[in-house]
Coordinates of N, CA and C in Angstrom, one line a residue:
X1 N 16.5 -12.2 -7.7 CA 15.2 -12.8 -7.5 C 14.1 -11.7 -7.8
X2 N 13.1 -12.1 -8.6 CA 12.0 -11.2 -9.0 C 11.2 -10.8 -7.8
X3 N 10.7 -9.6 -7.8 CA 9.8 -9.2 -6.7 C 8.4 -9.6 -7.1
X4 N 7.7 -10.2 -6.2 CA 6.3 -10.7 -6.5 C 5.4 -9.4 -6.5
X5 N 4.6 -9.4 -7.5 CA 3.6 -8.3 -7.7 C 2.7 -8.2 -6.5
X6 N 2.3 -7.0 -6.1 CA 1.6 -6.8 -4.8 C 0.4 -5.8 -5.1
X7 N -0.8 -6.2 -4.8 CA -2.0 -5.3 -5.0 C -2.7 -5.2 -3.7
X8 N -2.9 -4.0 -3.3 CA -3.7 -3.8 -2.0 C -4.8 -2.8 -2.3
X9 N -5.9 -3.1 -1.6 CA -7.1 -2.2 -1.8 C -7.4 -1.5 -0.5
X10 N -7.7 -0.2 -0.5 CA -8.1 0.5 0.7 C -9.6 0.8 0.6
X11 N -10.4 0.1 1.4 CA -11.9 0.3 1.4 C -12.2 1.3 2.5
X12 N -12.1 2.6 2.2 CA -12.2 3.6 3.2 C -13.7 4.0 3.5
X13 N -14.6 3.6 2.6 CA -16.0 3.9 2.8 C -16.6 2.9 3.8
X14 N -17.4 3.4 4.8 CA -18.1 2.6 5.7 C -19.3 2.0 5.1
X15 N -19.2 1.0 4.3 CA -20.3 0.4 3.6 C -21.1 -0.5 4.5
X16 N -22.3 -0.8 4.2 CA -23.1 -1.7 5.0 C -22.6 -3.1 4.8
X17 N -22.9 -4.0 5.8 CA -22.5 -5.4 5.7 C -23.0 -6.0 4.4
X18 N -24.1 -5.7 3.9 CA -24.6 -6.2 2.6 C -23.7 -5.9 1.5
X19 N -23.3 -4.6 1.4 CA -22.4 -4.2 0.3 C -21.0 -4.8 0.5
X20 N -20.5 -4.9 1.7 CA -19.2 -5.5 1.9 C -19.3 -7.0 1.5
X21 N -20.3 -7.7 1.8 CA -20.4 -9.1 1.5 C -20.5 -9.3 -0.1
X22 N -21.1 -8.3 -0.8 CA -21.1 -8.4 -2.2 C -19.8 -8.2 -2.8
X23 N -19.0 -7.2 -2.3 CA -17.6 -7.0 -2.7 C -16.8 -8.2 -2.5
X24 N -16.9 -8.8 -1.3 CA -16.1 -10.0 -1.0 C -16.5 -11.2 -1.9
X25 N -17.8 -11.3 -2.2 CA -18.2 -12.4 -3.0 C -17.7 -12.2 -4.4
X26 N -17.6 -11.0 -4.9 CA -17.0 -10.8 -6.3 C -15.6 -11.2 -6.3
X27 N -14.8 -10.9 -5.2 CA -13.4 -11.3 -5.2 C -13.3 -12.8 -5.1
X28 N -14.1 -13.4 -4.3 CA -14.0 -14.8 -4.0 C -14.3 -15.7 -5.3
X29 N -15.2 -15.1 -6.2 CA -15.5 -15.8 -7.4 C -14.6 -15.5 -8.6
X30 N -13.7 -14.6 -8.4 CA -12.9 -14.2 -9.5 C -11.7 -15.2 -9.8
X31 N -11.4 -15.3 -11.1 CA -10.3 -16.1 -11.5 C -9.1 -15.1 -11.6
X32 N -8.1 -15.3 -10.8 CA -7.0 -14.3 -10.8 C -5.7 -15.2 -10.8
X33 N -4.6 -14.5 -11.2 CA -3.3 -15.3 -11.2 C -3.0 -15.9 -9.8
X34 N -2.2 -16.9 -9.8 CA -2.0 -17.6 -8.5 C -1.1 -16.8 -7.6
X35 N -1.1 -17.3 -6.3 CA -0.4 -16.5 -5.3 C 1.1 -16.4 -5.5
X36 N 1.7 -17.3 -6.3 CA 3.1 -17.1 -6.6 C 3.4 -16.0 -7.7
X37 N 2.3 -15.5 -8.3 CA 2.4 -14.4 -9.2 C 2.0 -13.1 -8.6
X38 N 1.0 -13.1 -7.8 CA 0.6 -11.8 -7.2 C 0.1 -12.0 -5.8
X39 N 0.4 -11.1 -4.9 CA -0.1 -11.1 -3.5 C -1.1 -10.0 -3.4
X40 N -2.3 -10.4 -2.8 CA -3.4 -9.5 -2.8 C -3.8 -9.3 -1.3
X41 N -4.0 -8.0 -1.0 CA -4.4 -7.6 0.4 C -5.5 -6.6 0.3
X42 N -6.6 -6.7 1.1 CA -7.6 -5.7 1.1 C -7.8 -5.1 2.5
X43 N -7.9 -3.8 2.6 CA -8.0 -3.1 3.8 C -9.4 -2.5 4.0
X44 N -10.3 -3.2 4.7 CA -11.6 -2.6 5.0 C -11.5 -1.7 6.2
X45 N -12.6 -1.0 6.5 CA -12.6 -0.2 7.7 C -12.6 -1.1 8.9
X46 N -12.2 -0.5 10.1 CA -12.1 -1.3 11.3 C -13.4 -2.1 11.6
X47 N -14.5 -1.5 11.4 CA -15.8 -2.1 11.7 C -16.1 -3.3 10.8
X48 N -15.5 -3.3 9.6 CA -15.7 -4.4 8.7 C -14.7 -5.5 8.7
X49 N -13.6 -5.3 9.4 CA -12.5 -6.2 9.4 C -12.9 -7.6 9.8
X50 N -13.6 -7.9 10.9 CA -13.9 -9.3 11.2 C -14.8 -9.9 10.2
X51 N -15.7 -9.2 9.6 CA -16.6 -9.8 8.6 C -15.8 -10.1 7.3
X52 N -15.0 -9.2 6.9 CA -14.2 -9.5 5.7 C -13.3 -10.7 5.9
X53 N -12.6 -10.7 7.0 CA -11.7 -11.8 7.3 C -12.4 -13.1 7.3
X54 N -13.6 -13.2 7.9 CA -14.3 -14.4 8.0 C -14.8 -15.0 6.6
X55 N -15.0 -14.1 5.6 CA -15.6 -14.5 4.4 C -14.6 -14.5 3.2
X56 N -13.4 -13.8 3.3 CA -12.5 -13.7 2.2 C -11.8 -15.0 1.9
X57 N -11.6 -15.2 0.6 CA -10.8 -16.4 0.1 C -9.5 -16.5 0.8
X58 N -9.0 -17.7 1.0 CA -7.8 -17.9 1.8 C -6.5 -17.4 1.1
X59 N -6.5 -17.2 -0.2 CA -5.3 -16.8 -0.9 C -5.2 -15.2 -0.9
X60 N -6.2 -14.5 -0.4 CA -6.1 -13.1 -0.2 C -6.0 -12.8 1.3
X61 N -5.5 -11.7 1.7 CA -5.3 -11.3 3.1 C -5.9 -10.0 3.4
X62 N -6.1 -9.7 4.7 CA -6.7 -8.4 5.1 C -5.7 -7.5 5.8
X63 N -5.9 -6.2 5.7 CA -5.1 -5.3 6.4 C -5.9 -4.3 7.2
X64 N -5.4 -3.8 8.3 CA -6.0 -2.7 9.0 C -5.6 -1.4 8.3
X65 N -6.4 -0.4 8.4 CA -6.1 0.9 7.7 C -5.2 1.8 8.6
X66 N -5.0 1.4 9.8 CA -4.1 2.2 10.7 C -3.9 1.4 12.0
X67 N -3.0 1.8 12.8 CA -2.8 1.3 14.1 C -1.9 2.3 14.9
X68 N -1.9 2.2 16.2 CA -1.1 3.1 17.0 C -0.1 2.4 17.9
X69 N 0.7 3.1 18.5 CA 1.7 2.5 19.4 C 1.2 2.4 20.8
X70 N 1.4 1.2 21.4 CA 1.0 1.0 22.7 C -0.2 0.1 22.9
X71 N -0.2 -0.8 23.9 CA -1.3 -1.7 24.1 C -2.6 -1.1 24.4
X72 N -2.6 0.1 24.9 CA -3.8 0.8 25.3 C -4.3 1.8 24.2
X73 N -3.6 1.7 23.0 CA -4.1 2.6 21.9 C -5.4 2.1 21.4
X74 N -6.2 3.0 20.7 CA -7.5 2.6 20.2 C -7.5 1.3 19.4
X75 N -6.5 1.3 18.5 CA -6.2 0.0 17.7 C -4.7 -0.2 17.8
X76 N -4.3 -1.2 18.4 CA -2.8 -1.4 18.6 C -2.4 -2.6 17.7
X77 N -1.1 -2.7 17.4 CA -0.6 -3.9 16.7 C -0.9 -5.2 17.5
X78 N -0.8 -5.1 18.8 CA -1.1 -6.3 19.6 C -2.6 -6.8 19.4
X79 N -3.5 -5.8 19.3 CA -4.9 -6.2 19.1 C -5.1 -6.9 17.7
X80 N -4.4 -6.3 16.7 CA -4.5 -6.9 15.4 C -3.9 -8.3 15.3
X81 N -2.8 -8.5 15.9 CA -2.2 -9.8 15.9 C -3.1 -10.8 16.6
X82 N -3.7 -10.4 17.7 CA -4.6 -11.3 18.4 C -5.8 -11.7 17.6
X83 N -6.2 -10.8 16.7 CA -7.3 -11.1 15.8 C -6.9 -11.7 14.5
X84 N -5.6 -12.0 14.4 CA -5.0 -12.7 13.2 C -5.1 -11.8 12.0
X85 N -4.9 -10.5 12.1 CA -4.9 -9.6 11.0 C -3.4 -9.4 10.6
X86 N -3.0 -9.8 9.5 CA -1.5 -9.9 9.2 C -0.9 -8.6 8.7
X87 N -1.7 -7.7 8.1 CA -1.1 -6.5 7.5 C -1.7 -5.2 8.1
X88 N -1.0 -4.1 8.0 CA -1.5 -2.8 8.4 C -0.9 -1.8 7.4
X89 N -1.7 -0.8 7.1 CA -1.3 0.3 6.2 C -1.0 1.5 7.0
X90 N 0.2 2.1 7.0 CA 0.6 3.2 7.8 C 1.2 4.3 7.0
X91 N 1.0 5.5 7.5 CA 1.6 6.7 6.8 C 0.8 7.2 5.6
X92 N -0.4 6.7 5.5 CA -1.2 7.2 4.3 C -1.2 8.7 4.2
X93 N -1.0 9.2 3.1 CA -0.6 10.6 2.9 C -1.7 11.6 3.4
X94 N -2.9 11.3 3.1 CA -4.0 12.2 3.6 C -4.1 12.1 5.1
X95 N -3.9 10.9 5.6 CA -4.0 10.8 7.1 C -2.8 11.6 7.8
X96 N -1.7 11.6 7.1 CA -0.6 12.4 7.7 C -1.0 13.8 7.8
X97 N -1.7 14.3 6.8 CA -2.1 15.7 6.8 C -3.1 16.0 7.9
X98 N -4.2 15.2 7.9 CA -5.3 15.4 8.8 C -4.9 15.2 10.2
X99 N -4.1 14.1 10.5 CA -3.8 13.8 11.9 C -2.5 14.5 12.3
X100 N -1.9 15.2 11.4 CA -0.6 15.9 11.7 C 0.5 14.9 12.2
X101 N 0.5 13.8 11.5 CA 1.5 12.8 11.8 C 2.9 13.2 11.3
X102 N 3.9 13.3 12.1 CA 5.2 13.6 11.7 C 5.9 12.4 11.1
X103 N 6.9 12.7 10.3 CA 7.7 11.5 9.7 C 8.2 10.6 10.8
X104 N 8.6 11.2 11.9 CA 9.2 10.4 13.0 C 8.1 9.5 13.7
X105 N 6.9 10.1 13.8 CA 5.7 9.3 14.4 C 5.4 8.1 13.5
X106 N 5.4 8.3 12.2 CA 5.1 7.2 11.3 C 6.2 6.2 11.4
X107 N 7.5 6.6 11.5 CA 8.6 5.7 11.7 C 8.4 4.8 12.9
X108 N 8.0 5.5 14.0 CA 7.7 4.8 15.3 C 6.6 3.7 15.1
X109 N 5.6 4.1 14.4 CA 4.4 3.2 14.2 C 4.8 2.0 13.4
X110 N 5.6 2.2 12.3 CA 6.1 1.1 11.5 C 6.9 0.2 12.3
X111 N 7.9 0.7 13.0 CA 8.8 -0.1 13.8 C 8.0 -0.9 14.8
X112 N 7.1 -0.3 15.5 CA 6.3 -1.0 16.5 C 5.5 -2.1 15.9
X113 N 4.8 -1.8 14.8 CA 4.0 -2.8 14.2 C 4.8 -4.0 13.7
X114 N 5.9 -3.8 13.2 CA 6.8 -4.9 12.7 C 7.3 -5.7 13.9
X115 N 7.6 -5.0 15.0 CA 8.1 -5.7 16.2 C 7.1 -6.6 16.8
X116 N 5.8 -6.3 16.6 CA 4.7 -7.2 17.1 C 4.3 -8.3 16.1
X117 N 4.9 -8.3 15.0 CA 4.6 -9.4 14.0 C 3.8 -9.1 12.9
X118 N 3.4 -7.8 12.7 CA 2.6 -7.4 11.6 C 3.5 -7.1 10.4
X119 N 2.9 -7.2 9.2 CA 3.5 -6.8 8.0 C 3.0 -5.4 7.7
X120 N 3.8 -4.5 7.1 CA 3.4 -3.1 6.9 C 3.5 -2.6 5.5
X121 N 2.4 -2.0 5.1 CA 2.5 -1.2 3.8 C 2.7 0.3 4.3
X122 N 3.9 0.8 4.0 CA 4.3 2.1 4.5 C 4.2 3.1 3.3
X123 N 3.4 4.1 3.5 CA 3.1 5.1 2.5 C 4.0 6.3 2.6
X124 N 4.4 6.8 1.4 CA 5.2 8.0 1.3 C 4.7 8.7 0.1
X125 N 4.9 10.1 0.1 CA 4.4 10.8 -1.1 C 4.5 12.3 -0.9
X126 N 4.4 13.0 -2.0 CA 4.6 14.5 -2.0 C 3.3 15.2 -2.5
X127 N 3.2 16.4 -2.0 CA 2.1 17.3 -2.5 C 2.4 17.9 -3.8
X128 N 1.4 18.5 -4.4 CA 1.6 19.2 -5.7 C 2.7 20.3 -5.6
X129 N 2.6 21.1 -4.5 CA 3.5 22.2 -4.3 C 4.9 21.6 -4.2
X130 N 5.1 20.5 -3.5 CA 6.4 19.9 -3.3 C 7.0 19.4 -4.6
X131 N 6.1 18.8 -5.5 CA 6.5 18.3 -6.8 C 6.9 19.5 -7.7
X132 N 6.1 20.5 -7.7 CA 6.4 21.7 -8.5 C 7.6 22.4 -8.1
X133 N 8.0 22.3 -6.9 CA 9.2 23.0 -6.4 C 10.5 22.1 -6.6
X134 N 10.3 20.9 -7.2 CA 11.4 20.0 -7.4 C 11.9 19.3 -6.2
X135 N 11.1 19.2 -5.2 CA 11.6 18.5 -3.9 C 11.0 17.2 -3.7
X136 N 10.5 16.5 -4.7 CA 9.8 15.2 -4.6 C 10.8 14.2 -3.8
X137 N 12.0 14.1 -4.4 CA 12.9 13.1 -3.8 C 13.3 13.4 -2.4
X138 N 13.5 14.7 -2.1 CA 13.9 15.1 -0.7 C 12.8 14.8 0.2
X139 N 11.5 14.9 -0.2 CA 10.4 14.6 0.7 C 10.3 13.0 0.9
X140 N 10.4 12.3 -0.2 CA 10.4 10.8 -0.1 C 11.6 10.3 0.8
X141 N 12.7 10.9 0.6 CA 13.9 10.6 1.4 C 13.7 10.8 2.9
X142 N 13.2 12.0 3.2 CA 13.0 12.3 4.6 C 11.9 11.4 5.3
X143 N 10.9 11.1 4.5 CA 9.8 10.2 5.0 C 10.4 8.8 5.2
X144 N 11.2 8.3 4.3 CA 11.7 6.9 4.4 C 12.8 6.8 5.4
X145 N 13.6 7.9 5.5 CA 14.7 7.9 6.4 C 14.2 7.7 7.9
X146 N 13.0 8.4 8.1 CA 12.4 8.2 9.5 C 12.0 6.8 9.8
X147 N 11.8 6.0 8.8 CA 11.5 4.6 8.9 C 12.8 3.8 9.1
X148 N 13.7 4.1 8.1 CA 15.0 3.4 8.1 C 15.8 3.5 9.4
X149 N 15.6 4.6 10.1 CA 16.3 4.8 11.3 C 15.8 3.9 12.5
X150 N 14.6 3.4 12.3 CA 14.0 2.6 13.3 C 13.9 1.1 13.1
X151 N 14.2 0.7 11.8 CA 14.1 -0.7 11.5 C 15.4 -1.2 10.8
X152 N 15.7 -2.5 10.9 CA 16.8 -3.1 10.2 C 16.4 -4.2 9.2
X153 N 15.2 -4.8 9.5 CA 14.8 -5.8 8.6 C 13.6 -5.3 7.8
X154 N 13.8 -5.3 6.5 CA 12.7 -4.8 5.5 C 11.9 -5.9 4.9
X155 N 12.1 -7.2 5.3 CA 11.4 -8.3 4.7 C 9.9 -8.2 4.7
X156 N 9.3 -7.6 5.7 CA 7.9 -7.5 5.8 C 7.4 -6.0 5.6
X157 N 8.1 -5.3 4.8 CA 7.7 -3.9 4.5 C 7.5 -3.8 3.0
X158 N 6.3 -3.2 2.6 CA 6.0 -2.8 1.2 C 5.9 -1.3 1.2
X159 N 6.6 -0.6 0.3 CA 6.5 0.8 0.3 C 5.5 1.2 -0.8
X160 N 4.6 2.1 -0.4 CA 3.6 2.6 -1.4 C 3.9 4.1 -1.7
X161 N 4.2 4.4 -2.9 CA 4.4 5.8 -3.4 C 3.1 6.4 -3.7
X162 N 2.7 7.3 -2.9 CA 1.4 8.0 -3.1 C 1.6 9.5 -3.5
X163 N 1.6 9.8 -4.8 CA 1.7 11.3 -5.1 C 0.3 11.9 -4.8
X164 N 0.3 12.7 -3.7 CA -0.9 13.2 -3.1 C -1.7 14.0 -4.2
X165 N -0.9 14.7 -5.1 CA -1.5 15.6 -6.1 C -2.3 14.8 -7.2
X166 N -2.1 13.5 -7.2 CA -2.7 12.6 -8.3 C -3.8 11.7 -7.7
X167 N -4.2 12.0 -6.5 CA -5.3 11.2 -5.8 C -6.5 12.1 -5.6
X168 N -7.6 11.7 -6.3 CA -8.9 12.4 -6.1 C -8.8 13.8 -6.7
X169 N -8.0 14.0 -7.7 CA -7.9 15.3 -8.4 C -8.0 15.1 -9.9
X170 N -7.9 16.2 -10.6 CA -8.0 16.1 -12.1 C -6.6 16.0 -12.7
X171 N -5.6 15.9 -11.8 CA -4.2 15.7 -12.3 C -3.8 14.2 -12.2
X172 N -3.3 13.7 -13.3 CA -3.0 12.3 -13.4 C -1.5 12.1 -13.7
X173 N -0.8 11.2 -12.9 CA 0.5 10.9 -13.2 C 0.6 9.8 -14.3
X174 N 1.4 10.0 -15.2 CA 1.6 9.1 -16.3 C 2.4 7.9 -15.9
X175 N 2.3 6.7 -16.5 CA 3.1 5.6 -16.2 C 4.6 5.9 -16.2
X176 N 5.0 6.8 -17.2 CA 6.4 7.1 -17.3 C 6.9 7.9 -16.1
X177 N 6.0 8.8 -15.6 CA 6.3 9.6 -14.4 C 6.4 8.8 -13.2
X178 N 5.5 7.8 -13.1 CA 5.5 6.9 -12.0 C 6.8 6.1 -12.0
X179 N 7.2 5.6 -13.1 CA 8.4 4.8 -13.3 C 9.6 5.7 -12.9
X180 N 9.7 6.9 -13.3 CA 10.8 7.8 -13.0 C 10.9 8.0 -11.4
X181 N 9.7 8.2 -10.8 CA 9.7 8.4 -9.3 C 10.1 7.1 -8.6
X182 N 9.6 6.0 -9.1 CA 10.0 4.7 -8.4 C 11.4 4.4 -8.6
X183 N 12.0 4.7 -9.8 CA 13.4 4.4 -10.1 C 14.3 5.2 -9.2
X184 N 14.0 6.5 -9.1 CA 14.8 7.4 -8.3 C 14.7 7.0 -6.8
X185 N 13.5 6.6 -6.4 CA 13.2 6.2 -5.0 C 14.1 4.9 -4.7
X186 N 14.1 4.0 -5.6 CA 14.8 2.7 -5.4 C 16.3 3.0 -5.4
X187 N 16.8 4.0 -6.2 CA 18.2 4.4 -6.2 C 18.5 5.0 -4.8
X188 N 17.6 5.8 -4.3 CA 17.9 6.3 -2.9 C 18.0 5.2 -1.9
X189 N 17.1 4.3 -2.0 CA 17.1 3.1 -1.1 C 18.5 2.4 -1.1
X190 N 19.0 2.2 -2.4 CA 20.2 1.5 -2.6 C 21.4 2.2 -1.9
X191 N 21.4 3.6 -2.1 CA 22.5 4.4 -1.6 C 22.4 4.6 -0.1
X192 N 21.2 4.6 0.4 CA 21.1 5.0 1.8 C 20.7 3.9 2.8
X193 N 20.1 2.9 2.3 CA 19.7 1.7 3.1 C 20.5 0.5 2.8
X194 N 20.6 0.2 1.5 CA 21.4 -0.9 1.1 C 20.9 -1.5 -0.2
X195 N 21.8 -2.0 -1.0 CA 21.5 -2.5 -2.3 C 20.5 -3.7 -2.3
X196 N 20.7 -4.6 -1.3 CA 19.9 -5.7 -1.1 C 18.4 -5.3 -0.8
X197 N 18.3 -4.3 0.1 CA 16.9 -3.8 0.4 C 16.3 -3.2 -0.8
X198 N 17.0 -2.4 -1.5 CA 16.5 -1.7 -2.7 C 16.1 -2.7 -3.8
X199 N 16.8 -3.8 -3.9 CA 16.5 -4.8 -4.9 C 15.3 -5.7 -4.5
X200 N 15.1 -6.0 -3.3 CA 14.0 -6.9 -2.8 C 12.8 -6.2 -2.4
X201 N 12.8 -4.9 -1.9 CA 11.6 -4.3 -1.4 C 10.7 -3.8 -2.5
X202 N 9.5 -4.2 -2.4 CA 8.5 -3.8 -3.4 C 8.0 -2.4 -3.2
X203 N 8.0 -1.6 -4.3 CA 7.5 -0.3 -4.3 C 6.3 -0.2 -5.2
X204 N 5.1 -0.1 -4.5 CA 3.9 -0.1 -5.3 C 3.4 1.3 -5.5
X205 N 2.6 1.5 -6.6 CA 2.1 2.8 -6.9 C 0.7 3.1 -6.3
X206 N 0.6 4.2 -5.6 CA -0.6 4.6 -4.9 C -1.3 5.8 -5.4
X207 N -0.9 6.2 -6.7 CA -1.7 7.2 -7.3 C -2.9 6.7 -8.0
X208 N -3.6 7.5 -8.8 CA -4.9 7.0 -9.4 C -4.6 5.9 -10.4
X209 N -5.2 4.8 -10.3 CA -5.1 3.7 -11.2 C -6.5 3.0 -11.3
X210 N -6.8 2.5 -12.5 CA -8.1 1.7 -12.6 C -7.9 0.6 -13.6
X211 N -9.0 -0.1 -13.9 CA -8.9 -1.2 -14.8 C -8.4 -0.9 -16.2
X212 N -8.6 0.4 -16.6 CA -8.2 0.8 -18.0 C -6.7 1.1 -18.0
X213 N -6.1 1.6 -16.9 CA -4.8 2.1 -16.9 C -3.7 1.2 -16.3
X214 N -4.2 0.2 -15.6 CA -3.3 -0.6 -14.7 C -2.2 -1.4 -15.6
X215 N -2.6 -1.8 -16.7 CA -1.7 -2.6 -17.5 C -0.4 -1.8 -17.9
X216 N -0.6 -0.6 -18.3 CA 0.5 0.2 -18.7 C 1.4 0.6 -17.5
X217 N 0.8 0.8 -16.4 CA 1.6 1.1 -15.1 C 2.3 -0.2 -14.7
X218 N 1.7 -1.3 -14.8 CA 2.3 -2.6 -14.4 C 3.5 -2.9 -15.3
X219 N 3.6 -2.4 -16.5 CA 4.7 -2.7 -17.4 C 6.0 -2.0 -17.0
X220 N 5.9 -1.0 -16.1 CA 7.0 -0.2 -15.7 C 7.9 -1.1 -14.8
X221 N 9.2 -1.2 -15.1 CA 10.1 -2.1 -14.4 C 10.2 -1.9 -12.9
X222 N 10.0 -0.6 -12.4 CA 10.1 -0.4 -11.0 C 8.8 -0.2 -10.3
X223 N 7.7 -0.5 -11.0 CA 6.4 -0.5 -10.3 C 6.0 -1.9 -10.0
X224 N 6.0 -2.2 -8.7 CA 5.8 -3.6 -8.3 C 4.4 -3.9 -7.8
X225 N 3.4 -3.1 -8.2 CA 2.0 -3.3 -7.8 C 1.3 -2.0 -7.6
X226 N 0.2 -2.1 -6.9 CA -0.6 -0.9 -6.7 C -1.3 -0.9 -5.3
X227 N -1.5 0.3 -4.8 CA -2.3 0.6 -3.6 C -3.5 1.3 -4.2
X228 N -4.7 0.6 -4.2 CA -5.9 1.1 -5.0 C -6.9 1.6 -4.0
X229 N -7.5 2.7 -4.3 CA -8.6 3.3 -3.5 C -9.9 2.9 -4.0
X230 N -10.7 3.8 -4.5 CA -12.1 3.5 -4.9 C -12.3 2.4 -5.8
X231 N -11.4 2.2 -6.8 CA -11.5 1.1 -7.7 C -11.4 -0.3 -7.1
X232 N -10.9 -0.4 -5.9 CA -10.7 -1.7 -5.2 C -12.0 -2.2 -4.7
X233 N -13.1 -1.4 -4.7 CA -14.4 -1.8 -4.2 C -15.3 -2.0 -5.4
X234 N -14.7 -2.1 -6.6 CA -15.5 -2.3 -7.8 C -15.0 -3.5 -8.6
X235 N -15.8 -4.1 -9.5 CA -15.3 -5.3 -10.2 C -14.0 -5.1 -11.0
X236 N -13.7 -3.9 -11.4 CA -12.4 -3.6 -12.1 C -11.2 -3.9 -11.2
X237 N -11.4 -4.1 -9.9 CA -10.2 -4.5 -9.1 C -9.6 -5.8 -9.6
X238 N -10.5 -6.7 -10.1 CA -10.0 -7.9 -10.6 C -9.1 -7.7 -11.8
X239 N -9.4 -6.8 -12.7 CA -8.5 -6.4 -13.8 C -7.2 -5.9 -13.3
X240 N -7.2 -5.1 -12.2 CA -6.0 -4.6 -11.7 C -5.1 -5.7 -11.1
X241 N -5.7 -6.7 -10.4 CA -5.0 -7.8 -9.9 C -4.4 -8.6 -11.1
X242 N -5.1 -8.8 -12.2 CA -4.7 -9.6 -13.3 C -3.5 -8.9 -14.0
X243 N -3.4 -7.6 -13.9 CA -2.3 -6.9 -14.5 C -0.9 -7.5 -14.1
X244 N -0.9 -8.2 -13.0 CA 0.4 -8.9 -12.5 C 1.0 -9.8 -13.5
X245 N 0.2 -10.3 -14.5 CA 0.7 -11.2 -15.4 C 1.7 -10.5 -16.4
X246 N 1.6 -9.2 -16.5 CA 2.6 -8.5 -17.3 C 4.0 -8.8 -16.8
X247 N 4.2 -8.8 -15.5 CA 5.5 -9.1 -14.9 C 6.0 -10.5 -15.2
X248 N 5.0 -11.4 -15.1 CA 5.3 -12.8 -15.3 C 5.8 -13.1 -16.8
X249 N 5.1 -12.4 -17.7 CA 5.4 -12.5 -19.1 C 6.7 -11.8 -19.5

């Protein structure tokens, strides 16, 4: 069975309600492939979550940009579920570095979020130093193993490969390099988690992508979509969503 294309946007900037409404309006008015072709999720900042959820078209969904373990946490899965927020993005690579989140901590957060009924976009990725030393797959394996040890059902997990060195820098990963990394990552999943999980789990690309480059990335057989940063707050996000038709064709 083919994996449905998946496009998620991270709206990390604390924009004013006026700007957020304009972004949502652009999405609501856009003609995009149907939900059976592409699944779209947008992740605004916590302060904008209620506004975006109230205005966003029904075939798109919202995600929280993080959550913590425990009902008394600043933002817990329990709180998100009560607010009818279906998705959460966890393990984002820059947050791992800033918050000193260990692989095990991210695994705990993913497992707890799933247990409370959330769907999870789980991020993994390597630094430039790790890539240059040839340890990309060992890093991805260690990060994913910490998740795999805590969960048994992967139905509500999307994996986002975020090459840290290709985000907000002058270094760009080519579509061929993204495919190579995704292919090796899927092979690891098959050998260490299970062939069925490897076949069905979507691995989306979280490096730099925009309206001009998305089509070529989408053509890669093991790239199942995108986790988009700055471009997700611009009209070109529509073009990125539309790149899903490459898979359908």
